Amino acid sequence: MTLVLPAVVGVLFASGTYLLLQRTLTRIVIGVSLLSHGANVLLLLSGLGAGEPPIVEGHTTPVRAYTDPLPQALVLTAIVISFGMTAFLLSMAYRSWRLTHSDEVRNDLEDRYLHARGGGPA
Amino acid sequence: MSSLILDTCTRAAFHTMWVFSLFMLFSGHNAPGGGFVGGLIAGAALVLRYAGHGTDHVRRVLPVAPELLLGTGIVFAAGTGATAWLAGGQFLQSGIAKLHLAVLGEVKLPSVLVFDVGVYLVVVGLVLALLETLGRQDPQ
Amino acid sequence: MSVLVPLPVAVSLLGAAVSLALHGRVRLQRALGLAVCIVATGTAVALLTIVQREGVVATQAGGWPAPFGITLVVDGFAAIMVTISTLMLLGCLVYAFGQLDAERERLYFHPVYLVLQAGVCLSFLTGDLFNLFVAFEVMLIASYVLLVLGGSQEQVGSGMTYVVINLLASTLFVSGVGLVYAATGSVNMADLVGRLAELPPNLRGGLGLLFLVVFGVKAALFPLFFWLPDSYPAAPTAVAAVFAGLLTKVGVYAVMRTQTLLFPGDGGPSTLILGVAGATMFVGVLGAIAQSDIKRILSFHIISQIGYMIMGLGLYTLAGLAAGIFYIVHHIVVKTALFLVAGLVERAEGTDALGRLGGFARRAPLVGALFMLPALSLAGLPPLSGFVAKLALVREGLALDRVVIVGVGLLVSLFTLFSMTKVWQRVFWGMGPSPEAVPPGARHGQATAPIAGGSRVRPPATMLGATAALVALSLVIAATAGPLYTITERAAADMLDTTDYLRAVLGG
C-alpha cells in the first residue's frame, strides 16, 4: 500500500470541489470529471491486498499471482458511466452557450424574484 | 481546412485501426480487450476522418444511421441475456461453443462474444451520434 | 418462480433498443412502448402475488452464486414499488401521447422513457450495492435526457443544476461503495448484513451516514432538497409527473432499504431521522405556500410529503414502516395525478402561474373534479387515501410518544390544505383572467392558442383518460386500504426481520 494513490484521491477531490464552486460551466464540467476520477481511483484502492482474491478458492494455484478482480470490474463500469456523463454535460454546456452566448450559470429563480423586489444585490 | 499530413496519416492508419479494433473485440474473452475498447478504437478511427473532412465525410465512410447501430447493439447485448434465460438458464448466464474450423483449429466461441459485439456496435453508434449532433459546424 | 424477476428490466431494455432502431416511426414506437409498459406492469403484478404467496424470491443473474454474482431479489417492499411504478409509467406514457409535441416525440422520447423504466425497476430489484449504483445511473441518465428534451433555454438552465447535483451524489455513492468494499470485501447487500455488523460501530455509523446523505440528495431530504423545485417544473408535464411521482421515491426506497437492511442502528426510533423528516416536511410546505405557479407549488409539496415517508422509517417499528410504505404508494399515485392535472390546465391556458388563471372549473368541470380529489387526498382529508396513510403514521407516532414529530406532521397537513385551497381558489374558481393578462404565447414553446374566457375546454382523450385513471386508482387505494395495508405490513415485517431475505439470496 502506497501513500501516493490516497494522496492523488485527495488532490482530485479537492480540486474537483474547488472547480465545482465556480460560476463558469466549463469549470464545473471539469470539476465534475475530476471528482469522478477521484472516486474511481478510490474504488480501485478499495481492493483487497494482493494474495486475497475473493473468487479463487482452494489455493491450488499460487493466489499471490492474482490481484482482486472485483474493484477493477467495478471501476471499469464506473469509468464508462462517468465517460457518458461527461459527454452529456459537455453537450449541455455547449447547448447553453449556443442559446445564451455566455458560459456563466444564471442566478437561481428565487434570487431573481428577490432581486426584482429590490431585495439587495443579485 | 484539410491538411496533407493529417490526410496521409489517416489513410495509413484508418484500416489498420479497424482491423485492430476487431482484433480487440475477439480477443477480449481471456485477454485484454473487449467490445468497449474495440468500439473506442473504431470510434477513434472515425474521429480521425472527422478531423480531416468533417461530419458529412464520416457519413459517407460509414453510411449507417447511428440510431440503428445503437439499437441493434443493445438488442444484441440484452438479447444474449434473454436467450440464456429463454433456454432455461439464469439471466445473462454464458455458454461456450467449441468449433473446429479448417485453418484456425479449435476456436472457443463464448456467448459473451455476442454481448461484446453488441457493446462494440453501441460504442461505434455513440461516436457516430456524437459526431452527427455535436460535430457539425454552427450554421451561423 | 424466480425466472420472472429480471423480466421488467430486460423487457424495458430490449424495448428501448428496438424503439431506438425504429427511430422516426412514431406510431410503431408508441405501440411498442405501450406493449412494453403493459408487459412490465403485468410481470410486476405477477411478482407481487408470488411474493405474497411464497415470500422473498431471488435470482442470480449470470449464474454465479450469491456473494459474487449479480443478485436480483424481490421482497414485499420491492414488489410493491415495482408494481406501483410500472403502473405510473404506463399512465404517464398514455398521457404523453396527447401532450408531447411532435418534434419532442420524434427525438428520443420513447427509447429514453423505456430506459428510465428499466433503471427504476432495476433499482428496486437489485440486491447488490454496486448494481444499485448502476441502476441509479441508468435511471438518472434517462431522466437527464427527458428533462432537457427539446433543449429550450429554461430547460438547459435548470437541467444543469439537476445534472450536476445528481452527479455529485453519484460520485459520493461510488466512493461509499468503494469504502464499503474496502472495509468488508463484499458489495452484495445480503452478504454485507453480517459483515457490516462486525465492523466497529464508529465506522459503521460513518458509512451509514454517507449513504443517508447520498440517497438524501436523490430523495430531496432536508437540507439537500434545493435542486428539486428548480428543475422539475421545466420538464414537459408527462415527464415532470414521472419525476415527481417516481424518481424521488426511488431515493426514498434506497434510504429505507439501506437504513433497515445494512445500517439498522440499535433497532429503536431514530431521533436523527425523525428530525430530518420533520424539517423536510416543514420547510417543504413553507416553500409551497410562498410559490405562485402550480408546478412549483406541487414541487415543494413533494419535498414536504417525503418527510412523512421518512417519518415512517424514523419510527422504525412494524406499524411505522408499513405506514411509510403505504404513504409512498399513496403519494406516487396522487402526486402524479396532480401534476397531470397541472399539465391539463397549462395546456389549455398556456401558463401555470396562479395570477393569470381563474374560473377553470366552470370551463372544464371534469378537470376541476380531477384536481379536487387528489388535492384533498394530499392534504389528508378523510376518506381519501392520504387520510389513511397519515392516520397510520400519527397513531404509531403517538403510540411511541413521539409527540413533536406528530405535531409537526399535523401542522404541515393543515398548511398543505391551505396551499391546495389557494390553488383551487385561484385556478378553478373566480371569473377567469382578464384578456390582457393572458400571455401571448405558451411556455416552453407548446403553442396552444389562448382560449377566450368563457369557452369550454376539451383536452385530448388520452390525457384526460390517463389522469382520470390515476385519480380512480387513488380512490381504489382508499377503498381497499385494509387489504393493501396488510400487504405493506408484511413488506415491513420482511424489512425488520431479514432472515427470509438472507435465506433467499444466500441460500441455506
PDB file of C-alpha atoms in Angstrom, chain C residues 55-228:
ATOM      1  CA  GLY C  55     -42.066 -14.942   0.406  1.00  0.00           C
ATOM      2  CA  VAL C  56     -38.826 -13.408  -0.838  1.00  0.00           C
ATOM      3  CA  VAL C  57     -37.679 -14.558  -4.288  1.00  0.00           C
ATOM      4  CA  ALA C  58     -34.110 -14.169  -5.537  1.00  0.00           C
ATOM      5  CA  THR C  59     -32.251 -14.970  -8.733  1.00  0.00           C
ATOM      6  CA  GLN C  60     -28.576 -14.792  -9.621  1.00  0.00           C
ATOM      7  CA  ALA C  61     -28.063 -13.177 -12.997  1.00  0.00           C
ATOM      8  CA  GLY C  62     -25.231 -14.807 -14.892  1.00  0.00           C
ATOM      9  CA  GLY C  63     -25.462 -17.979 -12.848  1.00  0.00           C
ATOM     10  CA  TRP C  64     -22.750 -17.018 -10.356  1.00  0.00           C
ATOM     11  CA  PRO C  65     -23.626 -17.853  -6.753  1.00  0.00           C
ATOM     12  CA  ALA C  66     -24.675 -15.084  -4.403  1.00  0.00           C
ATOM     13  CA  PRO C  67     -21.818 -13.046  -2.968  1.00  0.00           C
ATOM     14  CA  PHE C  68     -20.026 -12.933  -6.351  1.00  0.00           C
ATOM     15  CA  GLY C  69     -22.737 -12.711  -8.982  1.00  0.00           C
ATOM     16  CA  ILE C  70     -25.336 -10.075  -9.662  1.00  0.00           C
ATOM     17  CA  THR C  71     -28.225 -10.741  -7.354  1.00  0.00           C
ATOM     18  CA  LEU C  72     -31.756  -9.711  -8.202  1.00  0.00           C
ATOM     19  CA  VAL C  73     -34.186 -10.073  -5.343  1.00  0.00           C
ATOM     20  CA  VAL C  74     -37.846  -9.272  -4.791  1.00  0.00           C
ATOM     21  CA  ASP C  75     -39.278  -8.912  -1.337  1.00  0.00           C
ATOM     22  CA  GLY C  76     -42.593  -7.354  -0.395  1.00  0.00           C
ATOM     23  CA  PHE C  77     -41.327  -3.763  -0.447  1.00  0.00           C
ATOM     24  CA  ALA C  78     -39.598  -4.143  -3.823  1.00  0.00           C
ATOM     25  CA  ALA C  79     -42.635  -5.869  -5.340  1.00  0.00           C
ATOM     26  CA  ILE C  80     -44.975  -3.113  -4.172  1.00  0.00           C
ATOM     27  CA  MET C  81     -42.664  -0.442  -5.543  1.00  0.00           C
ATOM     28  CA  VAL C  82     -42.187  -2.134  -8.910  1.00  0.00           C
ATOM     29  CA  THR C  83     -45.916  -2.609  -9.297  1.00  0.00           C
ATOM     30  CA  ILE C  84     -46.890   0.950  -8.496  1.00  0.00           C
ATOM     31  CA  SER C  85     -44.029   2.385 -10.581  1.00  0.00           C
ATOM     32  CA  THR C  86     -44.798   0.417 -13.709  1.00  0.00           C
ATOM     33  CA  LEU C  87     -48.470   1.371 -13.353  1.00  0.00           C
ATOM     34  CA  MET C  88     -47.494   5.020 -13.114  1.00  0.00           C
ATOM     35  CA  LEU C  89     -45.151   4.821 -16.072  1.00  0.00           C
ATOM     36  CA  LEU C  90     -47.912   3.233 -18.127  1.00  0.00           C
ATOM     37  CA  GLY C  91     -50.330   6.023 -17.204  1.00  0.00           C
ATOM     38  CA  CYS C  92     -47.863   8.786 -17.964  1.00  0.00           C
ATOM     39  CA  LEU C  93     -46.939   7.232 -21.302  1.00  0.00           C
ATOM     40  CA  VAL C  94     -50.574   7.319 -22.390  1.00  0.00           C
ATOM     41  CA  TYR C  95     -50.774  10.917 -21.185  1.00  0.00           C
ATOM     42  CA  ALA C  96     -47.630  11.789 -23.119  1.00  0.00           C
ATOM     43  CA  PHE C  97     -49.265  10.620 -26.368  1.00  0.00           C
ATOM     44  CA  GLY C  98     -51.620  13.567 -26.104  1.00  0.00           C
ATOM     45  CA  GLN C  99     -49.256  16.065 -24.565  1.00  0.00           C
ATOM     46  CA  LEU C 100     -45.910  15.906 -26.323  1.00  0.00           C
ATOM     47  CA  ASP C 101     -45.488  17.956 -29.414  1.00  0.00           C
ATOM     48  CA  ALA C 102     -44.401  16.067 -32.492  1.00  0.00           C
ATOM     49  CA  GLU C 103     -40.854  17.391 -32.503  1.00  0.00           C
ATOM     50  CA  ARG C 104     -40.067  16.258 -28.958  1.00  0.00           C
ATOM     51  CA  GLU C 105     -41.615  12.867 -29.561  1.00  0.00           C
ATOM     52  CA  ARG C 106     -39.654  12.362 -32.770  1.00  0.00           C
ATOM     53  CA  LEU C 107     -36.493  12.972 -30.793  1.00  0.00           C
ATOM     54  CA  TYR C 108     -35.556  10.161 -28.499  1.00  0.00           C
ATOM     55  CA  PHE C 109     -38.528  10.288 -26.125  1.00  0.00           C
ATOM     56  CA  HIS C 110     -39.727   6.688 -26.472  1.00  0.00           C
ATOM     57  CA  PRO C 111     -36.419   4.808 -26.168  1.00  0.00           C
ATOM     58  CA  VAL C 112     -35.301   7.005 -23.282  1.00  0.00           C
ATOM     59  CA  TYR C 113     -38.610   6.544 -21.486  1.00  0.00           C
ATOM     60  CA  LEU C 114     -38.175   2.769 -21.624  1.00  0.00           C
ATOM     61  CA  VAL C 115     -34.580   3.072 -20.389  1.00  0.00           C
ATOM     62  CA  LEU C 116     -35.963   5.094 -17.474  1.00  0.00           C
ATOM     63  CA  GLN C 117     -38.376   2.269 -16.720  1.00  0.00           C
ATOM     64  CA  ALA C 118     -35.530  -0.273 -16.843  1.00  0.00           C
ATOM     65  CA  GLY C 119     -33.469   1.832 -14.433  1.00  0.00           C
ATOM     66  CA  VAL C 120     -36.330   2.345 -11.997  1.00  0.00           C
ATOM     67  CA  CYS C 121     -37.213  -1.364 -11.959  1.00  0.00           C
ATOM     68  CA  LEU C 122     -33.581  -2.402 -11.567  1.00  0.00           C
ATOM     69  CA  SER C 123     -33.144  -0.020  -8.614  1.00  0.00           C
ATOM     70  CA  PHE C 124     -35.961  -1.793  -6.826  1.00  0.00           C
ATOM     71  CA  LEU C 125     -34.949  -5.323  -7.794  1.00  0.00           C
ATOM     72  CA  THR C 126     -31.215  -5.320  -7.269  1.00  0.00           C
ATOM     73  CA  GLY C 127     -29.653  -6.976  -4.257  1.00  0.00           C
ATOM     74  CA  ASP C 128     -26.199  -5.585  -4.799  1.00  0.00           C
ATOM     75  CA  LEU C 129     -24.875  -2.209  -3.745  1.00  0.00           C
ATOM     76  CA  PHE C 130     -22.826  -1.553  -6.859  1.00  0.00           C
ATOM     77  CA  ASN C 131     -25.606  -2.716  -9.107  1.00  0.00           C
ATOM     78  CA  LEU C 132     -27.841  -0.260  -7.270  1.00  0.00           C
ATOM     79  CA  PHE C 133     -25.410   2.456  -8.340  1.00  0.00           C
ATOM     80  CA  VAL C 134     -25.588   1.261 -11.948  1.00  0.00           C
ATOM     81  CA  ALA C 135     -29.380   1.187 -11.797  1.00  0.00           C
ATOM     82  CA  PHE C 136     -29.447   4.720 -10.394  1.00  0.00           C
ATOM     83  CA  GLU C 137     -27.187   5.885 -13.181  1.00  0.00           C
ATOM     84  CA  VAL C 138     -29.327   4.240 -15.866  1.00  0.00           C
ATOM     85  CA  MET C 139     -32.373   5.917 -14.398  1.00  0.00           C
ATOM     86  CA  LEU C 140     -30.656   9.278 -13.979  1.00  0.00           C
ATOM     87  CA  ILE C 141     -29.135   9.347 -17.457  1.00  0.00           C
ATOM     88  CA  ALA C 142     -32.573   8.726 -18.879  1.00  0.00           C
ATOM     89  CA  SER C 143     -34.013  11.421 -16.625  1.00  0.00           C
ATOM     90  CA  TYR C 144     -31.375  13.969 -17.707  1.00  0.00           C
ATOM     91  CA  VAL C 145     -32.258  13.404 -21.326  1.00  0.00           C
ATOM     92  CA  LEU C 146     -36.002  13.588 -20.690  1.00  0.00           C
ATOM     93  CA  LEU C 147     -35.576  16.762 -18.650  1.00  0.00           C
ATOM     94  CA  VAL C 148     -33.748  18.681 -21.348  1.00  0.00           C
ATOM     95  CA  LEU C 149     -35.543  17.092 -24.308  1.00  0.00           C
ATOM     96  CA  GLY C 150     -36.193  19.904 -26.734  1.00  0.00           C
ATOM     97  CA  GLY C 151     -33.356  21.938 -25.262  1.00  0.00           C
ATOM     98  CA  SER C 152     -35.057  25.258 -24.544  1.00  0.00           C
ATOM     99  CA  GLN C 153     -33.078  27.750 -22.544  1.00  0.00           C
ATOM    100  CA  GLU C 154     -35.137  27.288 -19.407  1.00  0.00           C
ATOM    101  CA  GLN C 155     -34.726  23.532 -19.609  1.00  0.00           C
ATOM    102  CA  VAL C 156     -30.985  23.629 -20.103  1.00  0.00           C
ATOM    103  CA  GLY C 157     -30.515  26.153 -17.320  1.00  0.00           C
ATOM    104  CA  SER C 158     -32.467  24.253 -14.700  1.00  0.00           C
ATOM    105  CA  GLY C 159     -31.349  20.904 -16.106  1.00  0.00           C
ATOM    106  CA  MET C 160     -27.763  21.848 -15.413  1.00  0.00           C
ATOM    107  CA  THR C 161     -28.433  22.198 -11.681  1.00  0.00           C
ATOM    108  CA  TYR C 162     -30.197  18.852 -11.627  1.00  0.00           C
ATOM    109  CA  VAL C 163     -27.449  17.057 -13.522  1.00  0.00           C
ATOM    110  CA  VAL C 164     -24.561  18.494 -11.520  1.00  0.00           C
ATOM    111  CA  ILE C 165     -26.205  17.836  -8.146  1.00  0.00           C
ATOM    112  CA  ASN C 166     -27.023  14.271  -9.100  1.00  0.00           C
ATOM    113  CA  LEU C 167     -23.551  13.659 -10.496  1.00  0.00           C
ATOM    114  CA  LEU C 168     -22.102  14.878  -7.229  1.00  0.00           C
ATOM    115  CA  ALA C 169     -24.329  12.493  -5.294  1.00  0.00           C
ATOM    116  CA  SER C 170     -23.381   9.666  -7.658  1.00  0.00           C
ATOM    117  CA  THR C 171     -19.694  10.371  -7.086  1.00  0.00           C
ATOM    118  CA  LEU C 172     -20.253  10.154  -3.356  1.00  0.00           C
ATOM    119  CA  PHE C 173     -22.207   6.944  -3.961  1.00  0.00           C
ATOM    120  CA  VAL C 174     -19.275   5.325  -5.813  1.00  0.00           C
ATOM    121  CA  SER C 175     -16.913   6.467  -3.097  1.00  0.00           C
ATOM    122  CA  GLY C 176     -19.243   4.988  -0.495  1.00  0.00           C
ATOM    123  CA  VAL C 177     -19.370   1.673  -2.347  1.00  0.00           C
ATOM    124  CA  GLY C 178     -15.566   1.708  -2.532  1.00  0.00           C
ATOM    125  CA  LEU C 179     -15.279   2.360   1.204  1.00  0.00           C
ATOM    126  CA  VAL C 180     -17.779  -0.390   2.000  1.00  0.00           C
ATOM    127  CA  TYR C 181     -15.869  -2.818  -0.183  1.00  0.00           C
ATOM    128  CA  ALA C 182     -12.558  -1.828   1.374  1.00  0.00           C
ATOM    129  CA  ALA C 183     -13.996  -2.342   4.851  1.00  0.00           C
ATOM    130  CA  THR C 184     -15.849  -5.596   4.247  1.00  0.00           C
ATOM    131  CA  GLY C 185     -14.757  -7.181   0.961  1.00  0.00           C
ATOM    132  CA  SER C 186     -18.255  -7.512  -0.448  1.00  0.00           C
ATOM    133  CA  VAL C 187     -20.897  -5.431  -2.184  1.00  0.00           C
ATOM    134  CA  ASN C 188     -23.715  -7.948  -2.076  1.00  0.00           C
ATOM    135  CA  MET C 189     -26.328  -6.490   0.255  1.00  0.00           C
ATOM    136  CA  ALA C 190     -27.308  -9.772   1.883  1.00  0.00           C
ATOM    137  CA  ASP C 191     -23.655 -10.684   2.365  1.00  0.00           C
ATOM    138  CA  LEU C 192     -22.996  -7.234   3.795  1.00  0.00           C
ATOM    139  CA  VAL C 193     -25.578  -7.636   6.547  1.00  0.00           C
ATOM    140  CA  GLY C 194     -23.285  -9.958   8.515  1.00  0.00           C
ATOM    141  CA  ARG C 195     -20.028  -8.297   7.507  1.00  0.00           C
ATOM    142  CA  LEU C 196     -21.082  -4.746   8.357  1.00  0.00           C
ATOM    143  CA  ALA C 197     -22.293  -5.895  11.752  1.00  0.00           C
ATOM    144  CA  GLU C 198     -18.731  -6.967  12.594  1.00  0.00           C
ATOM    145  CA  LEU C 199     -17.279  -3.513  11.909  1.00  0.00           C
ATOM    146  CA  PRO C 200     -16.529  -1.111  14.735  1.00  0.00           C
ATOM    147  CA  PRO C 201     -19.639   0.981  15.424  1.00  0.00           C
ATOM    148  CA  ASN C 202     -17.983   4.292  14.509  1.00  0.00           C
ATOM    149  CA  LEU C 203     -17.008   3.073  11.053  1.00  0.00           C
ATOM    150  CA  ARG C 204     -20.419   1.555  10.503  1.00  0.00           C
ATOM    151  CA  GLY C 205     -22.125   4.737  11.618  1.00  0.00           C
ATOM    152  CA  GLY C 206     -19.980   6.815   9.291  1.00  0.00           C
ATOM    153  CA  LEU C 207     -20.763   4.610   6.310  1.00  0.00           C
ATOM    154  CA  GLY C 208     -24.456   4.664   7.187  1.00  0.00           C
ATOM    155  CA  LEU C 209     -24.408   8.444   7.339  1.00  0.00           C
ATOM    156  CA  LEU C 210     -22.608   8.660   3.981  1.00  0.00           C
ATOM    157  CA  PHE C 211     -25.321   6.583   2.335  1.00  0.00           C
ATOM    158  CA  LEU C 212     -28.004   8.624   4.076  1.00  0.00           C
ATOM    159  CA  VAL C 213     -26.503  11.762   2.508  1.00  0.00           C
ATOM    160  CA  VAL C 214     -26.166  10.141  -0.930  1.00  0.00           C
ATOM    161  CA  PHE C 215     -29.742   8.922  -1.051  1.00  0.00           C
ATOM    162  CA  GLY C 216     -30.896  12.026   0.784  1.00  0.00           C
ATOM    163  CA  VAL C 217     -29.864  14.081  -2.237  1.00  0.00           C
ATOM    164  CA  LYS C 218     -31.772  11.770  -4.573  1.00  0.00           C
ATOM    165  CA  ALA C 219     -34.784  11.722  -2.268  1.00  0.00           C
ATOM    166  CA  ALA C 220     -34.666  15.502  -1.653  1.00  0.00           C
ATOM    167  CA  LEU C 221     -34.393  15.309   2.127  1.00  0.00           C
ATOM    168  CA  PHE C 222     -33.772  18.399   4.227  1.00  0.00           C
ATOM    169  CA  PRO C 223     -31.288  20.106   3.754  1.00  0.00           C
ATOM    170  CA  LEU C 224     -30.456  18.552   0.373  1.00  0.00           C
ATOM    171  CA  PHE C 225     -33.701  19.338  -1.453  1.00  0.00           C
ATOM    172  CA  PHE C 226     -32.890  22.699  -3.022  1.00  0.00           C
ATOM    173  CA  TRP C 227     -32.357  21.356  -6.551  1.00  0.00           C
ATOM    174  CA  LEU C 228     -35.823  19.884  -6.883  1.00  0.00           C
TER     175      LEU C 228
END
